[in-house]
Short mmCIF file of C-alpha atoms in Angstrom, two decimals:
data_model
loop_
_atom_site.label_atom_id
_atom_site.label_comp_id
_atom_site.label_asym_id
_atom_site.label_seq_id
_atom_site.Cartn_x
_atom_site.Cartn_y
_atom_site.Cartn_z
CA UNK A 1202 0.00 0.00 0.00
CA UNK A 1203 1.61 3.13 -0.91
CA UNK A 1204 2.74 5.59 1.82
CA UNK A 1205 2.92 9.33 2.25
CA UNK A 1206 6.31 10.53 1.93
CA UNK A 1207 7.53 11.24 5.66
CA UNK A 1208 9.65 13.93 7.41
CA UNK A 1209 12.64 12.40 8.66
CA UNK A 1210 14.81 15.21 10.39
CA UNK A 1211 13.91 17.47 13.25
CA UNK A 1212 12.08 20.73 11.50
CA UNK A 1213 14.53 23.75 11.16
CA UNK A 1214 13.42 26.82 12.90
CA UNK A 1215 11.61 29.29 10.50
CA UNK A 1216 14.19 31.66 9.22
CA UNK A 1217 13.23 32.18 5.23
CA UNK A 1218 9.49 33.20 4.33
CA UNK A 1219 8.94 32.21 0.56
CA UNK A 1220 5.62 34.01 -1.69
CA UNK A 1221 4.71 31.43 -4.52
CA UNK A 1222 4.13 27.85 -3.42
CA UNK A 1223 4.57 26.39 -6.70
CA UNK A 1224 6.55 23.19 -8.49
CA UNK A 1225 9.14 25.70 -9.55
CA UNK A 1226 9.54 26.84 -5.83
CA UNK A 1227 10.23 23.20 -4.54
CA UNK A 1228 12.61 22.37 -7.13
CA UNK A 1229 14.80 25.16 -6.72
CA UNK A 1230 14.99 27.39 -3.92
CA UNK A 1231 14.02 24.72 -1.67
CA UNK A 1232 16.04 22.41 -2.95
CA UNK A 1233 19.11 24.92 -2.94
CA UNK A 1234 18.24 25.14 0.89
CA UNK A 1235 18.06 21.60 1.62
CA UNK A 1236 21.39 21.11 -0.04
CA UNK A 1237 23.33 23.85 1.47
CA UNK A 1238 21.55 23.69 5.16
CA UNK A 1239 23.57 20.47 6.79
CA UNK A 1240 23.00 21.15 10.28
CA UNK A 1241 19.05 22.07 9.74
CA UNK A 1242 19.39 26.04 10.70
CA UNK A 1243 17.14 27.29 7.64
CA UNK A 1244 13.31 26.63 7.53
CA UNK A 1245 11.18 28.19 4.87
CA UNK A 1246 7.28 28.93 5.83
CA UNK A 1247 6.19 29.11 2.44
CA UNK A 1248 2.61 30.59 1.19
CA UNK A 1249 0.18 30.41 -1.75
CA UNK A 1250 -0.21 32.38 -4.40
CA UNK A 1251 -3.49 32.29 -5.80
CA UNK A 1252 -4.86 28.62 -3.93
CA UNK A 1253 -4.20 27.40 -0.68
CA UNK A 1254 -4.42 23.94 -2.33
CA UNK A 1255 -0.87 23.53 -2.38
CA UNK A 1256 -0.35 24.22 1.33
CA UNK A 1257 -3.23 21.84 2.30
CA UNK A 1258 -1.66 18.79 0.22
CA UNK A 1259 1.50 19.66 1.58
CA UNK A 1260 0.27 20.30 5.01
CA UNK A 1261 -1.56 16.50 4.70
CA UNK A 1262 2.65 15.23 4.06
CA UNK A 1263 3.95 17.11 7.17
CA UNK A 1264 4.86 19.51 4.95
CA UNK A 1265 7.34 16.97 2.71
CA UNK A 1266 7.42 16.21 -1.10
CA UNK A 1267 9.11 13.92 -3.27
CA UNK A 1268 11.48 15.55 -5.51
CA UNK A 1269 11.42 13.47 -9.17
CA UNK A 1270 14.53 14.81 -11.01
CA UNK A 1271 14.34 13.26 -14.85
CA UNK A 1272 17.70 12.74 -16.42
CA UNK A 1273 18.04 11.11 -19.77
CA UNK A 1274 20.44 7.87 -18.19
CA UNK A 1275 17.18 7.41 -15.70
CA UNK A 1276 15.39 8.87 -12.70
CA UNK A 1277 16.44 10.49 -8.54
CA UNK A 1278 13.94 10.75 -5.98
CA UNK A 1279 14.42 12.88 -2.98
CA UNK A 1280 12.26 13.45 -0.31
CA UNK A 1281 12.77 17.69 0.63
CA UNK A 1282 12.37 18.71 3.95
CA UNK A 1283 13.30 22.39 4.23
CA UNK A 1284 10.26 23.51 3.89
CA UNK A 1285 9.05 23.51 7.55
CA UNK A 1286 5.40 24.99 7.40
CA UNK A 1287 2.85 25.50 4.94
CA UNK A 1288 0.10 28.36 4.53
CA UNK A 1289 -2.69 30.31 2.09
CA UNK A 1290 -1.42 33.23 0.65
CA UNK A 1291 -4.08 35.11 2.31
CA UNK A 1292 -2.75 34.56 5.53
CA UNK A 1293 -1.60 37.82 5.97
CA UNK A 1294 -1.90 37.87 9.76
CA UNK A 1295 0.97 34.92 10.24
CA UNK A 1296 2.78 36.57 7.27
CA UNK A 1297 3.20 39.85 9.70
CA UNK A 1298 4.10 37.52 12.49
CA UNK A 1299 7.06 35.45 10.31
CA UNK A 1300 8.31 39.29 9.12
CA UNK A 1301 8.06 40.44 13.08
CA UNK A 1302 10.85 37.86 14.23
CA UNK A 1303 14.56 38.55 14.30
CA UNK A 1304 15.41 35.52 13.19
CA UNK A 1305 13.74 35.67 10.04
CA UNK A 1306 15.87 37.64 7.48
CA UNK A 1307 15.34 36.38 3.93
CA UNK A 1308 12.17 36.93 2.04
CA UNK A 1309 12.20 34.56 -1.16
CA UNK A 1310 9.52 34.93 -4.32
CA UNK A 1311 8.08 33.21 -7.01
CA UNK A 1312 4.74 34.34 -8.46
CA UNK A 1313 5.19 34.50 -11.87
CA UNK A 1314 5.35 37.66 -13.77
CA UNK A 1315 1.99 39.12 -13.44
CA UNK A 1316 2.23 38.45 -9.71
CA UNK A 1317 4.31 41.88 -9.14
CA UNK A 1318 1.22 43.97 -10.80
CA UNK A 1319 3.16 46.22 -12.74
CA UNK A 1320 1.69 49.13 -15.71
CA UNK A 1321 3.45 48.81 -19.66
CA UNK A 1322 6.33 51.17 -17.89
CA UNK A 1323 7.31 48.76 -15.96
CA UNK A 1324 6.08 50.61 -12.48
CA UNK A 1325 3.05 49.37 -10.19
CA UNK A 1326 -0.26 49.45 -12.07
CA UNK A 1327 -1.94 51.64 -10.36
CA UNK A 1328 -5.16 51.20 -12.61
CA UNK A 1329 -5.50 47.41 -11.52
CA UNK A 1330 -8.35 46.86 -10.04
CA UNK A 1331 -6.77 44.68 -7.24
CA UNK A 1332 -4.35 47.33 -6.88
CA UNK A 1333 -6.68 49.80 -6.29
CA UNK A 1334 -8.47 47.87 -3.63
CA UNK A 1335 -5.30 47.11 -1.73
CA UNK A 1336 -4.12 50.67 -1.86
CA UNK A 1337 -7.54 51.79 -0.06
CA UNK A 1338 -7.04 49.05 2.34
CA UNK A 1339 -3.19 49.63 3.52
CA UNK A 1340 -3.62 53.73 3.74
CA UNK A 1341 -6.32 52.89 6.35
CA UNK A 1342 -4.10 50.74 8.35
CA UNK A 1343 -0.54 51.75 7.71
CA UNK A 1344 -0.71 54.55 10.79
CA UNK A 1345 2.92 56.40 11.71
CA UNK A 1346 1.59 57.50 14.79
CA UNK A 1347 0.31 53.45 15.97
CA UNK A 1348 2.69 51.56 17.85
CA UNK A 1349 1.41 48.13 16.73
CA UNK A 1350 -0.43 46.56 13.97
CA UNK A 1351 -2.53 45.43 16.59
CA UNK A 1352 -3.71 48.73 17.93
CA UNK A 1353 -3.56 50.32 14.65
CA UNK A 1354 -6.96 51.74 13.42
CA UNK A 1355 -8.05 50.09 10.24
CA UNK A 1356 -5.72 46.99 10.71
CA UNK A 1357 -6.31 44.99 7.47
CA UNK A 1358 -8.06 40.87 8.21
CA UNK A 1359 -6.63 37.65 7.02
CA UNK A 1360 -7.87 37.53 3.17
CA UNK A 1361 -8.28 41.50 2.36
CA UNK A 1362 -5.62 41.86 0.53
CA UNK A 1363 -5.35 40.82 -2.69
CA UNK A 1364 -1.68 41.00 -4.26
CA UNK A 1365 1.63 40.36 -3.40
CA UNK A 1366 2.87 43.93 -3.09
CA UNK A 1367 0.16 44.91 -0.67
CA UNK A 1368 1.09 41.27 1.35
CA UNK A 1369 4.90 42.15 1.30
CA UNK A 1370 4.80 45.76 2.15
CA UNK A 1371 1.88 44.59 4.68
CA UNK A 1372 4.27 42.27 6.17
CA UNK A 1373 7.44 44.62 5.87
CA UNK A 1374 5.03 47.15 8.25
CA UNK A 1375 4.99 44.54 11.05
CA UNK A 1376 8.83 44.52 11.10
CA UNK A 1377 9.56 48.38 10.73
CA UNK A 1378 7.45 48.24 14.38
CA UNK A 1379 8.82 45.63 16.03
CA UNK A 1380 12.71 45.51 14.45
CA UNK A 1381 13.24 49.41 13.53
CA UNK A 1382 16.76 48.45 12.92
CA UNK A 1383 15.80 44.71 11.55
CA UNK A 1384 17.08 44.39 8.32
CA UNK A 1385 15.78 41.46 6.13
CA UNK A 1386 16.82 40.53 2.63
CA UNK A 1387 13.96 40.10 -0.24
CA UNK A 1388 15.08 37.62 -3.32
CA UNK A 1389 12.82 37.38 -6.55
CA UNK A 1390 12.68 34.32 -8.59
CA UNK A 1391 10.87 35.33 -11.69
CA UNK A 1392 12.19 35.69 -14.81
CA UNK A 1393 12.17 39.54 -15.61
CA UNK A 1394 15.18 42.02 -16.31
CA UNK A 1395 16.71 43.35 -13.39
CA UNK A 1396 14.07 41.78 -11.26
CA UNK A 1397 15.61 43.17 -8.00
CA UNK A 1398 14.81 46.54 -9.13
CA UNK A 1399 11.85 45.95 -10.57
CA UNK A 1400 10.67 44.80 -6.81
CA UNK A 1401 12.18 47.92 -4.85
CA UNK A 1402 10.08 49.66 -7.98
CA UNK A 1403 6.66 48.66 -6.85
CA UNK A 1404 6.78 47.92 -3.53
CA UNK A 1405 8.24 51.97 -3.30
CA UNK A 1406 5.21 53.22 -5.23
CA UNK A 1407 2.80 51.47 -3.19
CA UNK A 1408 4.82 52.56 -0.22
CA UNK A 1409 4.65 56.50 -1.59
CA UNK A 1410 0.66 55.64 -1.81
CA UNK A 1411 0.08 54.39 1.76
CA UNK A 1412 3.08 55.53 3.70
CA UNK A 1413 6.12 57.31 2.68
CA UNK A 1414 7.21 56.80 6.27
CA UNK A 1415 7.38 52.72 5.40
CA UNK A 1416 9.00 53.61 2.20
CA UNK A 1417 11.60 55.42 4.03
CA UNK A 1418 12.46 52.49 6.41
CA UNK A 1419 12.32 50.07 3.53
CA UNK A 1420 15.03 52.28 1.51
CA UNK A 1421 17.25 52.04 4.44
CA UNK A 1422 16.79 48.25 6.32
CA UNK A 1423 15.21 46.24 3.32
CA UNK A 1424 18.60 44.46 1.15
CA UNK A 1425 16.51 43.72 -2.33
CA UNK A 1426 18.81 41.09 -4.98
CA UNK A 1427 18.79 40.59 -8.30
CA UNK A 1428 18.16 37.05 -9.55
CA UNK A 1429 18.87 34.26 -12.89
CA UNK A 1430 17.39 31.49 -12.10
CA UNK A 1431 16.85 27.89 -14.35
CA UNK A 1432 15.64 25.26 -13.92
CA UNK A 1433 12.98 23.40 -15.82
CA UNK A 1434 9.97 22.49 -13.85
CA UNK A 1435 7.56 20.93 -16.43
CA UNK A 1436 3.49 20.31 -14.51
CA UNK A 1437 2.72 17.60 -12.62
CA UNK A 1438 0.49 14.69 -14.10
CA UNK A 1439 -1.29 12.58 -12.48
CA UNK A 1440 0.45 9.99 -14.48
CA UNK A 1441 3.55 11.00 -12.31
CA UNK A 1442 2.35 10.40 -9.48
CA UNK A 1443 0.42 7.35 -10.12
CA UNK A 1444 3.98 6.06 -11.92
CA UNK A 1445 5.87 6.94 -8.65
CA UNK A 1446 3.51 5.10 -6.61
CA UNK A 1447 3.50 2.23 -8.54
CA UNK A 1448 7.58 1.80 -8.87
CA UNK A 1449 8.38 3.20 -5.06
CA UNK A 1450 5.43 3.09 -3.07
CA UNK A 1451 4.76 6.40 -2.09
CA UNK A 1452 1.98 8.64 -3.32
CA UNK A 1453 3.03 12.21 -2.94
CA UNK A 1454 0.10 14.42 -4.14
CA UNK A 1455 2.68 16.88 -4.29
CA UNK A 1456 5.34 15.26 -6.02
CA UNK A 1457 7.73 18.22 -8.38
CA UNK A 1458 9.05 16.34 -11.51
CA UNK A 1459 12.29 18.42 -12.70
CA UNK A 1460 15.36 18.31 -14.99
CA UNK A 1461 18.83 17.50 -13.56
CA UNK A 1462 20.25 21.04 -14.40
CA UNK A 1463 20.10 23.48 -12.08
CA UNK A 1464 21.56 27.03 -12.00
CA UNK A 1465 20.80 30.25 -9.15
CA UNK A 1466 22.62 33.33 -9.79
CA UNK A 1467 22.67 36.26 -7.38
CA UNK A 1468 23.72 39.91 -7.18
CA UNK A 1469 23.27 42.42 -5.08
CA UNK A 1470 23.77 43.91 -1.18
CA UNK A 1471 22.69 41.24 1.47
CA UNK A 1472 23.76 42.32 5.04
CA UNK A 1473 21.07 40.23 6.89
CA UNK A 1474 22.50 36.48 7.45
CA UNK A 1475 21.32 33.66 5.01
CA UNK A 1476 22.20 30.28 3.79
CA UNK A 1477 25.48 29.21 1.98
CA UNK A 1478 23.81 28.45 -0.82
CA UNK A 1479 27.18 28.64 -3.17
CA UNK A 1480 27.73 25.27 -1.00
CA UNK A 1481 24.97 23.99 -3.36
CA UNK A 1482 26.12 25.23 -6.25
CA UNK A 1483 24.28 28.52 -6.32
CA UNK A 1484 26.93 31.95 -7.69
CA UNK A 1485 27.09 34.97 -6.14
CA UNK A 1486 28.01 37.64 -9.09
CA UNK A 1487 28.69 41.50 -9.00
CA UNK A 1488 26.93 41.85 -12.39
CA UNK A 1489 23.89 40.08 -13.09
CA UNK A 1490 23.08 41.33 -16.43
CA UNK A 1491 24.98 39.23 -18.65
CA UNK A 1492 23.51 35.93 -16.87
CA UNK A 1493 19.93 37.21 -16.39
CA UNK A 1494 19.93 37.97 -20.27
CA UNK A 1495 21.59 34.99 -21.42
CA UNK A 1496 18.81 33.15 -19.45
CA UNK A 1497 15.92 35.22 -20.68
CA UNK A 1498 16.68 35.62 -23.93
CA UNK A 1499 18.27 32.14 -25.27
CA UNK A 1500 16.19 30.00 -22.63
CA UNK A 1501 12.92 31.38 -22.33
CA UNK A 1502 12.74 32.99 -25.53
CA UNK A 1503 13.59 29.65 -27.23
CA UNK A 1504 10.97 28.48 -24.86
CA UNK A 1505 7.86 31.12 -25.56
CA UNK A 1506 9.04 30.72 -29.95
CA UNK A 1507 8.49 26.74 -29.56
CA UNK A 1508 5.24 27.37 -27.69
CA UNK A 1509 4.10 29.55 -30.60
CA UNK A 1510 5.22 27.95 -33.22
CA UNK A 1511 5.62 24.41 -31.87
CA UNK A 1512 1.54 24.61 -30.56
CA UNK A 1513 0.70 25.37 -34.70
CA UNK A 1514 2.72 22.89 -36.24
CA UNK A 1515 0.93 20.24 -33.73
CA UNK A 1516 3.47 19.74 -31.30
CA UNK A 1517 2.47 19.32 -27.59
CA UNK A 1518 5.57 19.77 -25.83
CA UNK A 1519 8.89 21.11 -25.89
CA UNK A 1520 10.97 17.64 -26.99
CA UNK A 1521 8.46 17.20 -30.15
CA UNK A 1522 9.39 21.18 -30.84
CA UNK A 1523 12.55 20.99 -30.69
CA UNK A 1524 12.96 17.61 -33.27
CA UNK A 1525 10.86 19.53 -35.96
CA UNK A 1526 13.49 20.97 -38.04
CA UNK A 1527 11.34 24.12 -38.39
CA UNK A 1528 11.00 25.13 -35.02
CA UNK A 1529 14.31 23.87 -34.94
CA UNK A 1530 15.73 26.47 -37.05
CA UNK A 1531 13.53 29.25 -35.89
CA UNK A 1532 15.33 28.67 -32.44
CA UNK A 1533 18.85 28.94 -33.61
CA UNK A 1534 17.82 31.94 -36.09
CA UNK A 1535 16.86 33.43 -32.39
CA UNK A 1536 19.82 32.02 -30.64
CA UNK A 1537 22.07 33.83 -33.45
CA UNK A 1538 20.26 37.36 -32.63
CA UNK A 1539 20.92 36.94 -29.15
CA UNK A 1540 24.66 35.62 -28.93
CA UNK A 1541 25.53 38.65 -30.86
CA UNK A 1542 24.26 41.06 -28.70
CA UNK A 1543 25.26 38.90 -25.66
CA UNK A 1544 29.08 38.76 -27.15
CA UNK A 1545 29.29 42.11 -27.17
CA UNK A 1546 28.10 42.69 -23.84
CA UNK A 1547 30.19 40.13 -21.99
CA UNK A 1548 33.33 41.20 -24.02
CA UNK A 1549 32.58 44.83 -22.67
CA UNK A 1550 32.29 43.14 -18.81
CA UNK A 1551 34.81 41.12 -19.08
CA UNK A 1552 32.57 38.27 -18.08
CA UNK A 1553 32.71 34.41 -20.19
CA UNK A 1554 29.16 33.68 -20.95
CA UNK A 1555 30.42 30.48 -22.67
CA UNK A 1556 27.76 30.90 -24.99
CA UNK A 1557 28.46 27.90 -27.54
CA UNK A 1558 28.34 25.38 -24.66
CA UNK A 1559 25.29 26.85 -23.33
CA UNK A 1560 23.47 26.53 -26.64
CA UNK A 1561 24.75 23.01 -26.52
CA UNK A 1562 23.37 22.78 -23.40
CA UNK A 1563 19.56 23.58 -23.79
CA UNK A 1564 19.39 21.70 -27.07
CA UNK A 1565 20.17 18.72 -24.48
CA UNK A 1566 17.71 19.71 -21.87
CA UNK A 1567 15.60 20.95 -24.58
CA UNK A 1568 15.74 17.67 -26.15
CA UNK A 1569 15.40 15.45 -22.98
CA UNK A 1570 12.70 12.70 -23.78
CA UNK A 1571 11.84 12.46 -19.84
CA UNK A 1572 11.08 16.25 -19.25
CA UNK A 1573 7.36 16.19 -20.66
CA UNK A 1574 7.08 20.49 -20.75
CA UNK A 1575 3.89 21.06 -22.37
CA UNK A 1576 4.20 23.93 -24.78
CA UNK A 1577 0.74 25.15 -23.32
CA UNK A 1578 2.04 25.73 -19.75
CA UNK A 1579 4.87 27.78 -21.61
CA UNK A 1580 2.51 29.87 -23.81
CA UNK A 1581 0.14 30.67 -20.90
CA UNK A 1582 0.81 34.52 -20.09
CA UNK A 1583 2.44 35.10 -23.26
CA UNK A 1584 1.69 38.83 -23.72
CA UNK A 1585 3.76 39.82 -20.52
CA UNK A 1586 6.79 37.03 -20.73
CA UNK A 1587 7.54 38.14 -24.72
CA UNK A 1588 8.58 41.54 -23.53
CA UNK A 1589 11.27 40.44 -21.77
CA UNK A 1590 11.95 37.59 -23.76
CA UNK A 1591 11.87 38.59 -27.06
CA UNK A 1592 11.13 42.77 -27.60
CA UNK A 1593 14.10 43.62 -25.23
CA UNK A 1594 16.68 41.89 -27.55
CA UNK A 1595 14.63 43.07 -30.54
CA UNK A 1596 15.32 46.70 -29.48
CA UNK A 1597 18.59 46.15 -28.66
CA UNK A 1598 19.96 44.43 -31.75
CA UNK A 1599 18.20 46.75 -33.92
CA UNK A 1600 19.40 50.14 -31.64
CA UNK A 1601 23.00 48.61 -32.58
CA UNK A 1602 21.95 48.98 -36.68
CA UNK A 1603 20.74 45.01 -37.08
CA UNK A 1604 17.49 44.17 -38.48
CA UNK A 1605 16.18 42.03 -34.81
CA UNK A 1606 14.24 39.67 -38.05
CA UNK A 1607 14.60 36.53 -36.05
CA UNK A 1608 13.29 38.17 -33.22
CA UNK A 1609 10.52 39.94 -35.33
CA UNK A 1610 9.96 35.92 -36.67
CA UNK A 1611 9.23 34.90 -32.82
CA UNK A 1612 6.88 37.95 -32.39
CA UNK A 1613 5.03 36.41 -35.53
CA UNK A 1614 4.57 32.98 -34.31
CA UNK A 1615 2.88 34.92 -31.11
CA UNK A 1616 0.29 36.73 -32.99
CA UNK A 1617 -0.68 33.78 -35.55
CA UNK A 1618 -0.99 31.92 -32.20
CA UNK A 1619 -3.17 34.17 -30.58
CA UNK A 1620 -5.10 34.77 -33.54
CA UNK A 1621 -5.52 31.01 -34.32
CA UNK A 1622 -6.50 30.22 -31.19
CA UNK A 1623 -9.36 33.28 -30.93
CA UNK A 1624 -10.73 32.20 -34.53
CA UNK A 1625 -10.97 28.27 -32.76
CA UNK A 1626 -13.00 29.85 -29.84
CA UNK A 1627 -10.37 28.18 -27.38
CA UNK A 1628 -9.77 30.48 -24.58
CA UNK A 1629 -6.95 32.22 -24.12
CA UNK A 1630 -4.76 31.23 -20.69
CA UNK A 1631 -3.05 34.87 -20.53
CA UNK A 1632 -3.55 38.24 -18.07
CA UNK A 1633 -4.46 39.81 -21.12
CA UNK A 1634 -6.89 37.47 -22.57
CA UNK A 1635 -9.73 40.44 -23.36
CA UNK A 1636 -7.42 42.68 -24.43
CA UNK A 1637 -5.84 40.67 -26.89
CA UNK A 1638 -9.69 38.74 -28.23
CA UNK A 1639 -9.83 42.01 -29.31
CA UNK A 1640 -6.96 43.16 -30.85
CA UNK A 1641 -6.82 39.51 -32.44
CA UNK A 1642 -10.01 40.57 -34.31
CA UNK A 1643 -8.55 43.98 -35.61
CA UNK A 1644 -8.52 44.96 -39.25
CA UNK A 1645 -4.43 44.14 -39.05
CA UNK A 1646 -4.70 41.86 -36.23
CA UNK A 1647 -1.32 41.29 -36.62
CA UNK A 1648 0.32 44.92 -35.87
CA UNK A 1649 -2.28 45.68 -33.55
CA UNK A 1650 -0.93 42.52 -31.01
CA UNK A 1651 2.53 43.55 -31.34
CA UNK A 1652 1.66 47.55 -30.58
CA UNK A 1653 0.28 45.96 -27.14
CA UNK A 1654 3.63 44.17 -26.66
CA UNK A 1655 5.50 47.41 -27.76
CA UNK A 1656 4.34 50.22 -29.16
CA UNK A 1657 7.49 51.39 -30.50
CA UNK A 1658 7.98 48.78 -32.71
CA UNK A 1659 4.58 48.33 -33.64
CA UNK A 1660 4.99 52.35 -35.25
CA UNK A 1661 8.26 51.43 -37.05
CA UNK A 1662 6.82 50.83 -40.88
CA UNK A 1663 10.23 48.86 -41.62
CA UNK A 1664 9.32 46.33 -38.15
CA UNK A 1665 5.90 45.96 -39.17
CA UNK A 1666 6.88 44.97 -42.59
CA UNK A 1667 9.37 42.39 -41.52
CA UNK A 1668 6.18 41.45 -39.36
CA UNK A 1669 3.90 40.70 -42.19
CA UNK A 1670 6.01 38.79 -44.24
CA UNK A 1671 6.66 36.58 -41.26
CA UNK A 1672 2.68 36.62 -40.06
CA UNK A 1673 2.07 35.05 -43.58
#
């Protein structure tokens, strides 16, 4: 009879707080934890993002999972145990409570790119609707003058707030009052340029909304890093679990399937203690750039062009892309367009990027025929992940006097995607599903989806020509 899998060493104390319960969560940061915490000093309380399902299956496994790690010589299973406690994302009252204690001084994130709420100029959105409700919420109960969250007038119940800005700078309130001099390091995970800054960025606007006085502290106590990370974290089937059960006898309802590659690269300030996570492999860098780029751009955009193009040639996942000669080619065309930008950068740093064996690289992950990554999971949110992806080298390549075509041919597999799958009447998994139904119905459907993803190119008559040869 198959088992739960089972905690097997003491629980660390709580010392790391982690936003985004997800698969890519467990395999990574977790996992880097795990590996580089021997004597068990490094608990992570980890919440929700959007369900508390994933808390209550984990909570069910004393708070345990079975790592699957899928290499092509055969499969590792490892049962992870830094995560130490469990809880809904709406919890905002324990959140404050984790944040309050002095011995908790790293704040970890993954929630995807539309969890940091931010406008097409890259600041908080201040027209989101969610946004807007949060900001009335936290200027009632973000007081100067209280001493206590407590006693503070308009204090804010468990489930109010609705984003992860108003949670974190929520959360960062409870520490300003009971650590004034507590300072506590906050690490992103998602895959967006510069994604340190882009944190400090909206969590100071909504700050300057609600309390300048909080935005003040944060400036000075609050150590914010930029992040590359990479791993590939395809979804969960239930035909992974059922196979693990079968072959070890243990049904983990929260079982992570994952590649063997792994790779965390971090940059910034950190004065607070943390982990050694370099003991796990993890590299601490003065310049991020170079990596974060080489990541976004020949990774994920590889990744988001297969999705497009690889979801309309009849290709369900990544593998089946990447054998069709024409995605294929498509992806080295891209690969081309980004190692010439990303020489010149490097050379200019005086950084090694390797970039020939890291192209040789993802065409083996790429290729691995146990990683099942379903194109679909890739494509889902395609409108924001393509401007990082794909415009940003576009713009750059073409500011230094190149075309950006192969770019420009990625961009084109995006809009016939979006446009094929309006005209089937399949719903569209993205934050800007309405907006782009729409614009996929436009006269020129096909400039009008690109002058959502960038306006600038979108009113460049030489890009949108490129465009509609490629949108044939």
């Amino acid at each position: 009879m198959p088992h739960s899998p089972r905690r097997t060493l003491p629980r660390a104390p709580v010392r790391i707080v982690h936003l985004g319960l997800g698969a890519f969560h467990r395999a990574h940061q977790a996992w880097y934890t795990a590996h580089a915490d021997p004597d068990r000093e490094w608990g992570i309380a980890a919440f929700t993002g959007r369900s508390p399902e994933a808390a209550t299956t984990l909570a069910r496994q004393d708070d345990v999972y079975t790592l699957l790690t899928r290499g092509p010589d055969g499969d590792h299973l490892e049962t992870v145990q830094s995560i130490v406690a469990a809880h809904d994302g709406g919890d905002t009252e324990k959140l404050r409570d984790y944040l309050a204690r002095p011995e908790v001084t790293v704040v970890t994130l993954t929630v995807t790119e539309k969890g940091y709420r931010r406008g097409a100029d890259g600041r908080l959105d201040v027209t989101d609707p969610d946004i807007v409700a949060d900001i009335c919420s936290l200027a009632g109960a973000l007081s100067d003058r209280a001493p206590s969250h407590r006693d503070a007038p308009g204090a804010i119940d468990n489930g109010v707030l609705r984003t992860m800005p108003a949670r974190l700078l929520w959360a960062l309130d409870a520490r300003r009052r009971a650590l004034p001099e507590g300072t506590i390091t906050l690490i992103p995970c998602d895959n967006l340029d510069d994604n340190g800054s882009m944190l400090r960025a909206v969590l100071g606007d909504l700050a300057s909304l609600t309390s300048p006085a909080l935005g003040a502290w944060i400036d000075a106590q609050v150590d914010v890093v930029s992040t590359s990370v990479d791993r590939i974290t395809p979804r969960t089937t239930a035909d992974d679990i059922d196979a693990v059960a079968a072959r070890e006898g243990i049904r983990d309802e929260a079982l992570v399937v994952t590649e063997p590659f792994h790779s965390w690269i971090l940059s910034g300030r950190i004065r607070a203690d943390r982990p050694r996570w370099e003991d796990a492999g993890a590299s601490i860098v003065n310049d991020i750039e170079p990596f974060e780029q080489r990541k976004l751009w020949m990774l994920n955009g590889a990744h988001s062009l297969l999705a497009s193009d690889g979801i309309l040639r009849g290709h369900e996942t990544v593998a089946e892309a990447i054998a069709d000669p024409e995605c294929a080619a498509l992806v080295h065309d891209l690969w081309d367009l980004a190692q010439r930008r990303l020489d010149a950068s490097a050379d200019s740093a005086g950084i090694d990027l390797d970039l020939p064996a890291y192209r040789a690289a993802l065409l083996e992950r790429f290729a691995n025929p146990a990683i099942v990554h379903r194109l679909r999971q890739i494509a889902a949110d395609g409108s924001l992940k393509l401007r990082a992806r794909i415009v940003e080298p576009v713009r750059r390549v073409r500011a230094d006097g190149e075309t950006g075509e192969a770019g420009l041919a990625a961009i084109a597999a995006w809009t016939r995607f979006v446009i094929s799958e309006v005209e089937a009447g399949r719903p569209l998994d993205d934050v800007a599903a309405d907006e782009l139904t729409a614009r996929a119905t436009d006269a020129d459907p096909h400039r009008a989806l690109l002058d959502l993803l960038a306006p600038d190119l979108a009113a460049d008559p030489a890009v949108l020509g490129m465009l509609a040869d490629r949108a044939r």
